[in-house]
Amino acid sequence: MVREHGSLMKDAETNQAAWEAAKGAAYGGVKWGAFFAVAGGVAYAFSPLYRGLTVQFKTYIQMSAMVFGGMIEADSRMVKYQLAVRQQKKLQTDMAAWRAYEKEFEEHGTPGVASESNVARK
């Protein structure tokens, strides 16, 4: 659905998607940052090449890993969120169609069609 008018700041679904992406980015940054911190320590211990790098370049490598991990995890969470929202909306439309179908049968006087307990013959 394309939004033509209105503020995206007031849309609850957009805000929820943004929060999911932000949580994914933070989690991915921490996870990949920790992994590269450990990998950097191992590389420092065993690689004379890594020891020769400047602090600025090591920081750049660490930050690059954190940003990359944040992007990967944010995208992953957005895909999962989008799938969940699609499933929820499909369930809602299917339930609305089913309710209309049940109502049509009830109007014709068929008892016991609806799944609710308040079905009675008119």
PDB file of C-alpha atoms in Angstrom:
ATOM      1  CA  MET A   1       0.000   0.000   0.000  1.00  0.00           C
ATOM      2  CA  VAL A   2       1.457   3.332  -1.060  1.00  0.00           C
ATOM      3  CA  ARG A   3       1.044   6.199   1.363  1.00  0.00           C
ATOM      4  CA  GLU A   4       0.230   9.430  -0.393  1.00  0.00           C
ATOM      5  CA  HIS A   5      -0.674  11.715   2.495  1.00  0.00           C
ATOM      6  CA  GLY A   6       0.033  11.981   6.180  1.00  0.00           C
ATOM      7  CA  SER A   7       3.031  11.853   8.410  1.00  0.00           C
ATOM      8  CA  LEU A   8       5.024   8.685   8.772  1.00  0.00           C
ATOM      9  CA  MET A   9       5.777   9.725  12.339  1.00  0.00           C
ATOM     10  CA  LYS A  10       2.137   9.122  13.313  1.00  0.00           C
ATOM     11  CA  ASP A  11       1.880   5.665  11.756  1.00  0.00           C
ATOM     12  CA  ALA A  12       2.147   2.970  14.451  1.00  0.00           C
ATOM     13  CA  GLU A  13       3.140   0.236  12.016  1.00  0.00           C
ATOM     14  CA  THR A  14       6.007   2.317  10.623  1.00  0.00           C
ATOM     15  CA  ASN A  15       7.197   3.207  14.108  1.00  0.00           C
ATOM     16  CA  GLN A  16       7.141  -0.450  15.161  1.00  0.00           C
ATOM     17  CA  ALA A  17       9.132  -1.425  12.054  1.00  0.00           C
ATOM     18  CA  ALA A  18      11.677   1.301  12.798  1.00  0.00           C
ATOM     19  CA  TRP A  19      12.089   0.055  16.374  1.00  0.00           C
ATOM     20  CA  GLU A  20      12.587  -3.516  15.144  1.00  0.00           C
ATOM     21  CA  ALA A  21      15.294  -2.324  12.756  1.00  0.00           C
ATOM     22  CA  ALA A  22      16.968  -0.252  15.481  1.00  0.00           C
ATOM     23  CA  LYS A  23      16.973  -3.197  17.900  1.00  0.00           C
ATOM     24  CA  GLY A  24      18.423  -5.407  15.172  1.00  0.00           C
ATOM     25  CA  ALA A  25      21.110  -2.869  14.341  1.00  0.00           C
ATOM     26  CA  ALA A  26      22.134  -2.514  17.986  1.00  0.00           C
ATOM     27  CA  TYR A  27      22.203  -6.268  18.528  1.00  0.00           C
ATOM     28  CA  GLY A  28      24.141  -6.898  15.312  1.00  0.00           C
ATOM     29  CA  GLY A  29      26.657  -4.170  16.113  1.00  0.00           C
ATOM     30  CA  VAL A  30      27.325  -5.587  19.558  1.00  0.00           C
ATOM     31  CA  LYS A  31      27.499  -9.174  18.323  1.00  0.00           C
ATOM     32  CA  TRP A  32      29.819  -8.499  15.393  1.00  0.00           C
ATOM     33  CA  GLY A  33      31.849  -6.009  17.424  1.00  0.00           C
ATOM     34  CA  ALA A  34      32.460  -8.595  20.135  1.00  0.00           C
ATOM     35  CA  PHE A  35      33.384 -11.204  17.549  1.00  0.00           C
ATOM     36  CA  PHE A  36      35.896  -8.913  15.871  1.00  0.00           C
ATOM     37  CA  ALA A  37      37.299  -7.820  19.228  1.00  0.00           C
ATOM     38  CA  VAL A  38      38.058 -11.447  20.035  1.00  0.00           C
ATOM     39  CA  ALA A  39      39.334 -12.054  16.516  1.00  0.00           C
ATOM     40  CA  GLY A  40      41.570  -8.988  16.815  1.00  0.00           C
ATOM     41  CA  GLY A  41      43.008 -10.286  20.073  1.00  0.00           C
ATOM     42  CA  VAL A  42      43.743 -13.647  18.494  1.00  0.00           C
ATOM     43  CA  ALA A  43      45.236 -11.958  15.443  1.00  0.00           C
ATOM     44  CA  TYR A  44      47.419  -9.777  17.679  1.00  0.00           C
ATOM     45  CA  ALA A  45      48.704 -12.838  19.491  1.00  0.00           C
ATOM     46  CA  PHE A  46      49.542 -14.874  16.394  1.00  0.00           C
ATOM     47  CA  SER A  47      50.059 -12.428  13.540  1.00  0.00           C
ATOM     48  CA  PRO A  48      52.979 -10.013  13.329  1.00  0.00           C
ATOM     49  CA  LEU A  49      51.180  -8.361  10.409  1.00  0.00           C
ATOM     50  CA  TYR A  50      48.252  -7.298  12.647  1.00  0.00           C
ATOM     51  CA  ARG A  51      50.641  -5.954  15.298  1.00  0.00           C
ATOM     52  CA  GLY A  52      52.091  -3.557  12.741  1.00  0.00           C
ATOM     53  CA  LEU A  53      48.757  -1.834  12.076  1.00  0.00           C
ATOM     54  CA  THR A  54      48.049   1.562  13.590  1.00  0.00           C
ATOM     55  CA  VAL A  55      45.457   2.028  16.323  1.00  0.00           C
ATOM     56  CA  GLN A  56      43.390   4.145  13.942  1.00  0.00           C
ATOM     57  CA  PHE A  57      43.242   1.365  11.342  1.00  0.00           C
ATOM     58  CA  LYS A  58      42.387  -1.257  13.960  1.00  0.00           C
ATOM     59  CA  THR A  59      39.588   1.020  15.163  1.00  0.00           C
ATOM     60  CA  TYR A  60      38.393   1.421  11.574  1.00  0.00           C
ATOM     61  CA  ILE A  61      38.312  -2.359  11.105  1.00  0.00           C
ATOM     62  CA  GLN A  62      36.369  -2.774  14.359  1.00  0.00           C
ATOM     63  CA  MET A  63      33.866  -0.059  13.480  1.00  0.00           C
ATOM     64  CA  SER A  64      33.407  -1.420   9.969  1.00  0.00           C
ATOM     65  CA  ALA A  65      32.578  -4.840  11.395  1.00  0.00           C
ATOM     66  CA  MET A  66      30.088  -3.316  13.821  1.00  0.00           C
ATOM     67  CA  VAL A  67      28.337  -1.299  11.103  1.00  0.00           C
ATOM     68  CA  PHE A  68      28.243  -4.289   8.754  1.00  0.00           C
ATOM     69  CA  GLY A  69      26.853  -6.541  11.498  1.00  0.00           C
ATOM     70  CA  GLY A  70      24.275  -3.919  12.367  1.00  0.00           C
ATOM     71  CA  MET A  71      23.113  -3.712   8.752  1.00  0.00           C
ATOM     72  CA  ILE A  72      22.892  -7.492   8.412  1.00  0.00           C
ATOM     73  CA  GLU A  73      20.932  -7.968  11.632  1.00  0.00           C
ATOM     74  CA  ALA A  74      18.639  -4.971  10.990  1.00  0.00           C
ATOM     75  CA  ASP A  75      17.789  -6.330   7.552  1.00  0.00           C
ATOM     76  CA  SER A  76      17.174  -9.780   8.984  1.00  0.00           C
ATOM     77  CA  ARG A  77      14.829  -8.404  11.644  1.00  0.00           C
ATOM     78  CA  MET A  78      12.992  -6.274   9.088  1.00  0.00           C
ATOM     79  CA  VAL A  79      12.381  -9.307   6.869  1.00  0.00           C
ATOM     80  CA  LYS A  80      11.052 -11.288   9.856  1.00  0.00           C
ATOM     81  CA  TYR A  81       8.879  -8.357  10.941  1.00  0.00           C
ATOM     82  CA  GLN A  82       7.510  -7.883   7.420  1.00  0.00           C
ATOM     83  CA  LEU A  83       6.637 -11.581   7.220  1.00  0.00           C
ATOM     84  CA  ALA A  84       4.888 -11.464  10.608  1.00  0.00           C
ATOM     85  CA  VAL A  85       2.875  -8.373   9.624  1.00  0.00           C
ATOM     86  CA  ARG A  86       1.858  -9.966   6.315  1.00  0.00           C
ATOM     87  CA  GLN A  87       0.735 -13.135   8.091  1.00  0.00           C
ATOM     88  CA  GLN A  88      -1.234 -11.118  10.641  1.00  0.00           C
ATOM     89  CA  LYS A  89      -2.975  -9.055   7.952  1.00  0.00           C
ATOM     90  CA  LYS A  90      -3.761 -12.177   5.927  1.00  0.00           C
ATOM     91  CA  LEU A  91      -5.215 -13.807   9.029  1.00  0.00           C
ATOM     92  CA  GLN A  92      -7.382 -10.734   9.652  1.00  0.00           C
ATOM     93  CA  THR A  93      -8.716 -10.696   6.087  1.00  0.00           C
ATOM     94  CA  ASP A  94      -9.348 -14.453   6.178  1.00  0.00           C
ATOM     95  CA  MET A  95     -11.217 -14.100   9.469  1.00  0.00           C
ATOM     96  CA  ALA A  96     -13.311 -11.246   8.072  1.00  0.00           C
ATOM     97  CA  ALA A  97     -14.209 -13.342   5.030  1.00  0.00           C
ATOM     98  CA  TRP A  98     -15.068 -16.297   7.260  1.00  0.00           C
ATOM     99  CA  ARG A  99     -17.269 -14.121   9.489  1.00  0.00           C
ATOM    100  CA  ALA A 100     -19.128 -12.844   6.415  1.00  0.00           C
ATOM    101  CA  TYR A 101     -19.568 -16.436   5.228  1.00  0.00           C
ATOM    102  CA  GLU A 102     -20.926 -17.482   8.640  1.00  0.00           C
ATOM    103  CA  LYS A 103     -23.243 -14.480   8.763  1.00  0.00           C
ATOM    104  CA  GLU A 104     -24.658 -15.361   5.355  1.00  0.00           C
ATOM    105  CA  PHE A 105     -25.485 -18.890   6.519  1.00  0.00           C
ATOM    106  CA  GLU A 106     -27.024 -17.595   9.752  1.00  0.00           C
ATOM    107  CA  GLU A 107     -29.241 -15.212   7.794  1.00  0.00           C
ATOM    108  CA  HIS A 108     -30.571 -18.195   5.843  1.00  0.00           C
ATOM    109  CA  GLY A 109     -31.536 -19.861   9.127  1.00  0.00           C
ATOM    110  CA  THR A 110     -28.829 -22.509   9.297  1.00  0.00           C
ATOM    111  CA  PRO A 111     -28.096 -23.053  13.004  1.00  0.00           C
ATOM    112  CA  GLY A 112     -24.739 -23.930  14.457  1.00  0.00           C
ATOM    113  CA  VAL A 113     -22.562 -22.599  11.663  1.00  0.00           C
ATOM    114  CA  ALA A 114     -20.695 -19.930  13.559  1.00  0.00           C
ATOM    115  CA  SER A 115     -17.809 -20.841  15.819  1.00  0.00           C
ATOM    116  CA  GLU A 116     -19.129 -18.619  18.618  1.00  0.00           C
ATOM    117  CA  SER A 117     -21.471 -20.031  21.244  1.00  0.00           C
ATOM    118  CA  ASN A 118     -24.130 -17.346  20.743  1.00  0.00           C
ATOM    119  CA  VAL A 119     -25.586 -18.973  17.608  1.00  0.00           C
ATOM    120  CA  ALA A 120     -29.305 -19.572  17.761  1.00  0.00           C
ATOM    121  CA  ARG A 121     -32.074 -20.226  15.262  1.00  0.00           C
ATOM    122  CA  LYS A 122     -34.153 -17.135  14.537  1.00  0.00           C
TER     123      LYS A 122
END
